[in-house]
Coordinates of C-alpha atoms in Angstrom, one line a residue:
M1 CA -143.3 102.0 207.2
T2 CA -145.5 104.6 205.4
Q3 CA -142.7 106.4 203.8
M4 CA -141.8 103.0 201.9
M5 CA -145.3 102.8 200.4
Q6 CA -145.6 103.6 196.7
T7 CA -147.6 106.9 196.4
Q8 CA -150.8 106.4 194.3
A9 CA -151.0 108.5 191.1
G10 CA -154.0 110.8 191.1
D11 CA -155.2 113.7 188.7
A12 CA -157.1 116.2 190.7
G13 CA -158.8 117.5 187.7
A14 CA -161.8 119.5 188.4
F15 CA -161.8 118.6 192.2
R16 CA -159.5 121.6 192.6
Q17 CA -162.4 123.8 192.2
F18 CA -164.6 121.8 194.5
D19 CA -165.6 123.1 197.9
L20 CA -165.0 120.3 200.4
M21 CA -167.4 121.9 202.9
R22 CA -170.4 121.3 200.7
V23 CA -170.5 117.6 201.8
P24 CA -170.7 115.6 205.1
S25 CA -167.5 114.1 206.2
P26 CA -166.5 111.5 205.4
C27 CA -167.7 111.3 202.1
F28 CA -167.0 109.9 198.5
V29 CA -167.6 112.5 195.8
V30 CA -167.8 111.3 192.2
D31 CA -167.7 113.5 189.1
E32 CA -170.1 112.2 186.7
V33 CA -168.5 114.3 183.9
A34 CA -165.1 112.5 184.5
I35 CA -167.0 109.0 184.6
E36 CA -168.6 109.9 181.3
A37 CA -165.3 110.9 179.8
N38 CA -163.8 107.6 180.7
L39 CA -166.9 105.6 179.5
K40 CA -166.6 107.4 176.1
A41 CA -162.8 106.4 175.8
L42 CA -163.9 102.7 176.4
A43 CA -166.7 102.8 174.0
D44 CA -164.4 104.2 171.3
V45 CA -162.0 101.5 172.0
G46 CA -164.9 98.9 171.8
E47 CA -166.4 100.5 168.6
R48 CA -163.2 100.6 166.5
S49 CA -161.8 97.2 167.8
G50 CA -165.1 95.2 168.0
A51 CA -164.6 94.1 171.6
R52 CA -167.4 93.9 173.9
M53 CA -166.7 96.1 177.0
L54 CA -168.2 95.0 180.3
S55 CA -168.1 97.2 183.5
A56 CA -166.5 95.4 186.5
L57 CA -168.9 95.8 189.4
K58 CA -166.1 94.7 191.7
A59 CA -164.3 97.8 191.2
F60 CA -167.1 100.3 190.9
S61 CA -170.8 99.6 191.7
M62 CA -172.4 103.1 192.1
F63 CA -175.6 102.2 190.3
S64 CA -177.0 105.6 190.3
L65 CA -174.7 106.0 187.4
A66 CA -176.1 102.8 185.8
P67 CA -178.0 104.6 183.1
L68 CA -174.8 106.5 182.1
V69 CA -172.7 103.3 181.9
R70 CA -175.3 101.4 179.8
T71 CA -175.3 104.2 177.4
Y72 CA -171.6 103.4 176.5
L73 CA -170.8 99.8 177.5
S74 CA -172.1 96.3 176.6
G75 CA -173.0 95.3 180.2
T76 CA -171.4 94.1 183.3
C77 CA -169.3 91.4 184.8
A78 CA -169.9 90.0 188.4
S79 CA -168.1 88.0 190.9
G80 CA -171.2 86.1 192.2
L81 CA -174.8 86.1 193.0
F82 CA -175.2 89.6 194.3
E83 CA -173.3 91.4 191.7
A84 CA -174.9 89.4 189.0
R85 CA -178.2 90.3 190.4
L86 CA -177.2 94.1 190.6
G87 CA -175.9 93.9 187.0
R88 CA -179.3 92.5 185.7
E89 CA -181.6 94.8 187.6
E90 CA -179.9 98.0 187.5
Y91 CA -177.4 98.0 184.3
G92 CA -179.1 95.9 181.6
G93 CA -177.1 94.6 178.7
E94 CA -175.0 91.4 179.1
V95 CA -173.9 89.8 182.4
T96 CA -171.0 87.7 182.7
T97 CA -170.3 86.0 186.0
F98 CA -167.2 84.5 187.3
S99 CA -166.6 82.9 190.8
T100 CA -163.8 80.9 192.2
G101 CA -166.5 78.5 193.6
Y102 CA -170.3 78.4 193.0
K103 CA -172.5 77.2 195.8
P104 CA -175.3 74.7 194.9
S105 CA -177.8 76.7 196.6
E106 CA -177.1 79.7 194.3
I107 CA -176.2 78.3 190.8
D108 CA -179.8 78.3 189.5
E109 CA -180.4 81.9 190.2
I110 CA -176.9 83.0 188.9
I111 CA -177.6 80.8 185.8
Q112 CA -181.0 82.8 185.4
L113 CA -179.2 86.0 185.6
S114 CA -176.0 85.5 183.4
D115 CA -175.3 85.5 179.7
H116 CA -171.9 84.0 180.2
L117 CA -171.0 81.8 183.1
V118 CA -167.3 81.2 183.7
F119 CA -165.9 78.5 185.8
N120 CA -162.6 78.4 187.8
S121 CA -161.9 74.7 187.3
P122 CA -162.9 71.7 185.0
A123 CA -164.5 70.3 188.1
Q124 CA -167.0 72.9 188.6
K125 CA -167.6 73.2 184.9
D126 CA -168.5 69.6 184.8
R127 CA -170.8 69.8 187.7
F128 CA -172.7 73.0 186.6
G129 CA -171.9 73.5 183.0
P130 CA -174.6 71.3 181.5
R131 CA -177.3 73.0 183.6
A132 CA -176.2 76.3 182.4
A133 CA -175.8 75.4 178.7
A134 CA -179.3 73.7 178.8
A135 CA -180.7 77.1 180.1
G136 CA -178.9 78.9 177.0
V137 CA -176.0 80.2 178.9
S138 CA -172.6 80.5 177.4
V139 CA -170.1 78.3 179.4
G140 CA -166.5 79.5 179.9
L141 CA -163.3 78.4 181.7
R142 CA -160.9 80.7 183.3
I143 CA -157.3 79.7 182.6
N144 CA -154.1 80.7 184.4
P145 CA -151.6 81.7 181.8
Q146 CA -148.7 81.0 184.2
H147 CA -147.1 84.1 183.1
S148 CA -146.6 86.8 185.6
E149 CA -146.9 90.4 185.0
G150 CA -148.1 91.5 188.3
E151 CA -146.1 94.2 190.2
V152 CA -147.3 93.3 193.6
P153 CA -147.2 89.4 194.5
K154 CA -150.5 89.2 196.3
Y155 CA -152.3 90.7 193.5
D156 CA -150.7 88.5 190.9
P157 CA -153.1 85.7 189.7
C158 CA -150.2 83.9 188.3
Q159 CA -148.2 83.6 191.5
P160 CA -147.2 80.0 192.3
C161 CA -150.0 77.8 193.6
S162 CA -152.6 80.4 192.6
R163 CA -156.3 79.6 193.1
L164 CA -157.5 81.7 190.2
G165 CA -157.7 79.9 187.0
F166 CA -157.0 76.3 185.6
P167 CA -153.2 76.1 184.7
V168 CA -153.0 76.7 181.0
T169 CA -150.3 73.8 180.8
Q170 CA -152.9 71.3 181.6
L171 CA -155.6 72.2 179.1
D172 CA -156.5 69.6 176.8
A173 CA -159.6 68.4 174.9
T174 CA -161.4 66.8 178.1
T175 CA -161.3 70.0 180.1
L176 CA -162.7 72.0 177.1
E177 CA -165.6 69.8 176.6
G178 CA -168.9 72.0 176.6
V179 CA -166.8 75.2 176.8
E180 CA -167.4 78.0 174.4
G181 CA -164.9 80.5 175.6
L182 CA -161.8 81.3 177.7
H183 CA -161.3 83.8 180.2
M184 CA -158.1 85.2 181.7
H185 CA -157.5 87.9 184.1
T186 CA -153.8 88.6 185.0
L187 CA -153.4 92.4 185.0
C188 CA -153.7 95.2 187.6
E189 CA -153.6 98.8 186.8
Q190 CA -151.2 98.1 183.8
G191 CA -150.7 99.4 180.2
F192 CA -151.0 97.5 177.0
E193 CA -147.5 95.8 176.9
P194 CA -148.2 93.4 179.7
L195 CA -151.2 92.2 178.0
A196 CA -149.3 91.8 174.7
R197 CA -146.6 89.8 176.5
T198 CA -149.0 87.7 178.2
W199 CA -151.0 86.8 175.1
A200 CA -147.7 85.8 173.3
A201 CA -147.0 83.4 176.1
V202 CA -150.4 81.9 176.2
E203 CA -151.5 81.9 172.7
P204 CA -149.3 78.9 171.5
L205 CA -150.6 76.9 174.3
I206 CA -154.4 77.4 173.4
A207 CA -154.0 77.6 169.8
P208 CA -155.2 73.9 169.1
Y209 CA -158.5 74.8 170.8
L210 CA -159.2 78.3 169.4
G211 CA -161.1 77.1 166.4
Q212 CA -163.6 75.5 168.7
L213 CA -164.2 78.6 170.9
K214 CA -166.7 81.5 170.4
W215 CA -165.1 84.0 172.7
I216 CA -162.0 85.0 174.5
N217 CA -162.3 87.3 177.6
L218 CA -159.2 89.1 178.4
G219 CA -160.5 90.2 182.0
G220 CA -159.7 93.3 183.7
G221 CA -156.7 95.4 185.0
H222 CA -156.3 97.3 181.7
H223 CA -155.8 100.8 182.4
I224 CA -157.3 101.9 179.1
T225 CA -158.5 105.5 180.3
R226 CA -155.0 106.5 181.5
D227 CA -153.5 109.2 179.2
D228 CA -150.4 107.2 178.5
Y229 CA -152.3 104.0 177.6
D230 CA -151.5 102.8 174.1
R231 CA -155.1 102.5 172.9
E232 CA -154.2 102.4 169.3
A233 CA -152.1 99.2 170.0
L234 CA -154.9 97.7 172.0
I235 CA -157.3 98.2 169.1
A236 CA -154.9 96.8 166.6
F237 CA -154.3 93.6 168.9
I238 CA -158.1 93.1 169.2
R239 CA -158.8 93.4 165.6
D240 CA -155.9 90.9 164.8
L241 CA -157.2 88.4 167.3
R242 CA -160.9 88.5 166.1
T243 CA -159.8 88.2 162.5
R244 CA -157.2 85.4 162.9
H245 CA -159.3 83.1 165.3
G246 CA -162.8 84.2 164.5
V247 CA -163.7 84.8 168.1
E248 CA -165.6 87.7 170.0
V249 CA -163.3 89.5 172.5
Y250 CA -164.5 90.7 175.8
L251 CA -162.8 93.1 178.2
E252 CA -163.8 93.9 181.7
P253 CA -162.6 97.3 182.7
G254 CA -163.3 98.3 186.2
E255 CA -160.8 100.8 187.6
A256 CA -160.6 102.3 184.1
V257 CA -164.5 103.3 184.3
A258 CA -163.9 105.4 187.4
L259 CA -160.2 106.3 187.1
D260 CA -159.5 109.9 188.6
A261 CA -163.3 110.4 188.9
G262 CA -163.7 110.5 192.7
I263 CA -162.4 111.8 195.9
L264 CA -162.8 110.8 199.6
V265 CA -163.4 113.9 201.8
G266 CA -162.3 113.7 205.3
E267 CA -161.8 116.1 208.2
I268 CA -159.0 116.6 211.0
L269 CA -160.4 115.5 214.4
D270 CA -157.2 115.9 216.6
T271 CA -153.5 116.7 216.4
F272 CA -150.6 115.7 218.9
H273 CA -146.9 115.1 218.8
N274 CA -145.4 111.7 219.3
T275 CA -142.0 111.8 217.9
M276 CA -143.6 113.4 214.8
P277 CA -146.8 115.4 214.3
I278 CA -149.8 113.1 214.4
A279 CA -153.2 113.9 213.0
I280 CA -156.5 111.8 213.8
T281 CA -159.0 111.8 210.8
D282 CA -162.5 110.8 210.4
I283 CA -161.3 108.7 207.4
S284 CA -160.1 105.1 208.4
A285 CA -157.7 103.2 206.4
T286 CA -159.1 99.8 207.6
C287 CA -162.7 100.8 207.2
H288 CA -162.8 103.2 204.3
M289 CA -159.6 102.5 202.3
P290 CA -158.6 98.9 203.1
D291 CA -156.1 98.7 200.1
V292 CA -153.9 101.2 201.8
I293 CA -153.0 98.5 204.3
E294 CA -153.5 95.4 202.1
A295 CA -151.5 96.5 199.1
P296 CA -150.1 98.7 200.7
Y297 CA -150.1 102.0 198.9
R298 CA -150.2 105.7 199.8
P299 CA -153.2 107.6 198.4
A300 CA -152.5 111.0 196.9
L301 CA -153.8 113.9 198.6
L302 CA -155.4 116.7 196.9
D303 CA -153.0 119.8 196.8
E304 CA -150.3 118.2 199.0
A305 CA -147.5 120.7 199.7
D306 CA -143.9 120.2 198.6
A307 CA -142.6 121.5 201.9
G308 CA -144.0 122.6 205.2
H309 CA -145.7 120.7 208.0
T310 CA -145.7 117.0 207.7
Y311 CA -148.2 114.7 209.8
R312 CA -148.7 111.2 210.1
L313 CA -152.6 110.8 209.3
G314 CA -154.3 107.9 211.1
G315 CA -158.0 106.9 211.5
P316 CA -160.4 106.7 214.4
S317 CA -160.4 102.9 214.9
C318 CA -158.5 101.1 217.5
L319 CA -156.5 99.3 215.1
A320 CA -152.9 100.2 215.7
G321 CA -152.0 100.0 211.9
D322 CA -154.9 102.2 211.0
I323 CA -152.4 104.6 209.3
I324 CA -152.9 106.1 206.0
G325 CA -149.6 107.9 205.5
D326 CA -147.3 110.9 206.1
Y327 CA -148.6 114.1 204.4
T328 CA -147.4 117.8 204.2
W329 CA -149.4 120.9 204.4
A330 CA -147.9 124.4 203.8
A331 CA -149.6 125.5 207.3
P332 CA -150.2 123.8 210.5
L333 CA -153.4 121.8 210.5
E334 CA -156.4 122.9 212.4
I335 CA -159.2 121.0 214.1
G336 CA -162.1 120.7 211.7
Q337 CA -160.1 121.3 208.6
R338 CA -161.1 119.5 205.4
F339 CA -158.9 117.5 203.2
A340 CA -159.4 114.9 200.4
F341 CA -157.7 111.9 198.8
L342 CA -157.8 111.5 195.1
D343 CA -158.9 108.7 192.8
Q344 CA -161.1 106.9 195.4
A345 CA -164.2 106.2 193.4
H346 CA -163.0 102.7 192.6
Y347 CA -162.4 99.9 194.9
S348 CA -162.5 102.1 198.1
M349 CA -166.2 102.6 197.9
V350 CA -167.0 99.0 197.4
K351 CA -164.6 97.7 200.3
T352 CA -165.8 100.0 203.0
N353 CA -166.9 98.4 206.3
T354 CA -168.0 99.3 209.8
F355 CA -165.4 97.7 211.9
N356 CA -165.2 99.3 215.5
G357 CA -168.6 101.0 214.7
V358 CA -166.9 103.6 212.4
P359 CA -169.6 105.1 210.2
L360 CA -169.6 104.6 206.4
P361 CA -168.8 107.6 204.4
A362 CA -171.6 109.4 202.5
I363 CA -171.7 109.2 198.8
A364 CA -172.3 112.3 196.7
L365 CA -172.6 112.8 192.9
W366 CA -171.2 116.0 191.3
N367 CA -171.4 117.4 188.0
S368 CA -168.1 119.5 187.4
R369 CA -169.7 121.2 184.3
T370 CA -172.9 122.3 186.1
D371 CA -171.8 122.4 189.7
D372 CA -174.9 120.4 190.6
L373 CA -174.5 118.2 193.8
R374 CA -176.6 115.7 195.3
I375 CA -176.0 113.4 198.2
V376 CA -176.9 109.9 196.7
R377 CA -176.4 108.0 200.2
D378 CA -176.0 109.1 203.9
F379 CA -175.3 106.2 206.1
G380 CA -176.3 106.2 209.8
Y381 CA -176.5 104.0 212.9
Q382 CA -179.1 101.6 211.4
D383 CA -176.7 100.7 208.6
F384 CA -174.2 99.5 211.2
K385 CA -176.7 97.8 213.6
E386 CA -178.7 95.8 210.7
R387 CA -175.6 94.1 209.6
L388 CA -175.3 92.5 213.2
S389 CA -177.7 90.6 215.4

């Protein structure tokens, strides 16, 4: 099964010089120099195109870096009450909130925290939109372009019967009453071309309404900080969109903020043979990198050998499918040996859980320029216990 997984791309960058024994295991290590390089690239696109760049907290919520993020970006986008509160309290700037469904018990606080409030359906817009507008919040509606560019069906918001966004073919003047902006988010780890194709498909359908809108939010999934992303084409596209339609344009990079900026350090706990060599690690796919199972994908290993000794890596939980993948080292593994998976700052960190009582990884902040290192958070038994009752 694991051999069929697509191997995640990963650039080791400065982490090739990082001593994995300097941190506890398991541990996320984030390079603030790499984060700043990504932020500078995003800020450059925003400045030259006129787009407003919002950091997607669903992908990267390491708020110890909030002062750095707000230096370069316009604000944050949130998926509900807790992220909206985190964005307002720690990051500052603008806060855009979108949820597939808002609770009546939370909506007033969300309105208080948000600058833009995006609804998933006209029904929720009609229910809560007037309250938001009365508070001075700009009301938006998420549309489903009904044009698929997703490479993995379960991550495709435009899949048949999708719950994400109002079908664009059903849009009319009534559904847009009280709406100041449209939001769409259909991409996942993709370049500029899928965005261009999506806009070409959706623009004719929303053209009759663009004159009454104040903003267009193109969502996230844009791999803007990847080396091969066509940033010049994106800048020209946004400029044209703003000029022709007189709207503000928002982008919500998440993964692009932390791309290739973090690793997850682990340790070998045991090895044995069952048809092939097996290695048990203190990193759990289900607890620490759930996308490995959900996507699925094979995370890239720091300095993996081309040939030598191949092991199937598995986590410490009781889940039979807690398998990370098959990896090769030049020499046989030793108990206590450290290793690291690349590009783990985004999503993995925000998705961790304590199933089976597996401890959460520590979080460390490293500066690859100065070599300064500090443990931002080290989790213990109380963090596990206090989630239960």
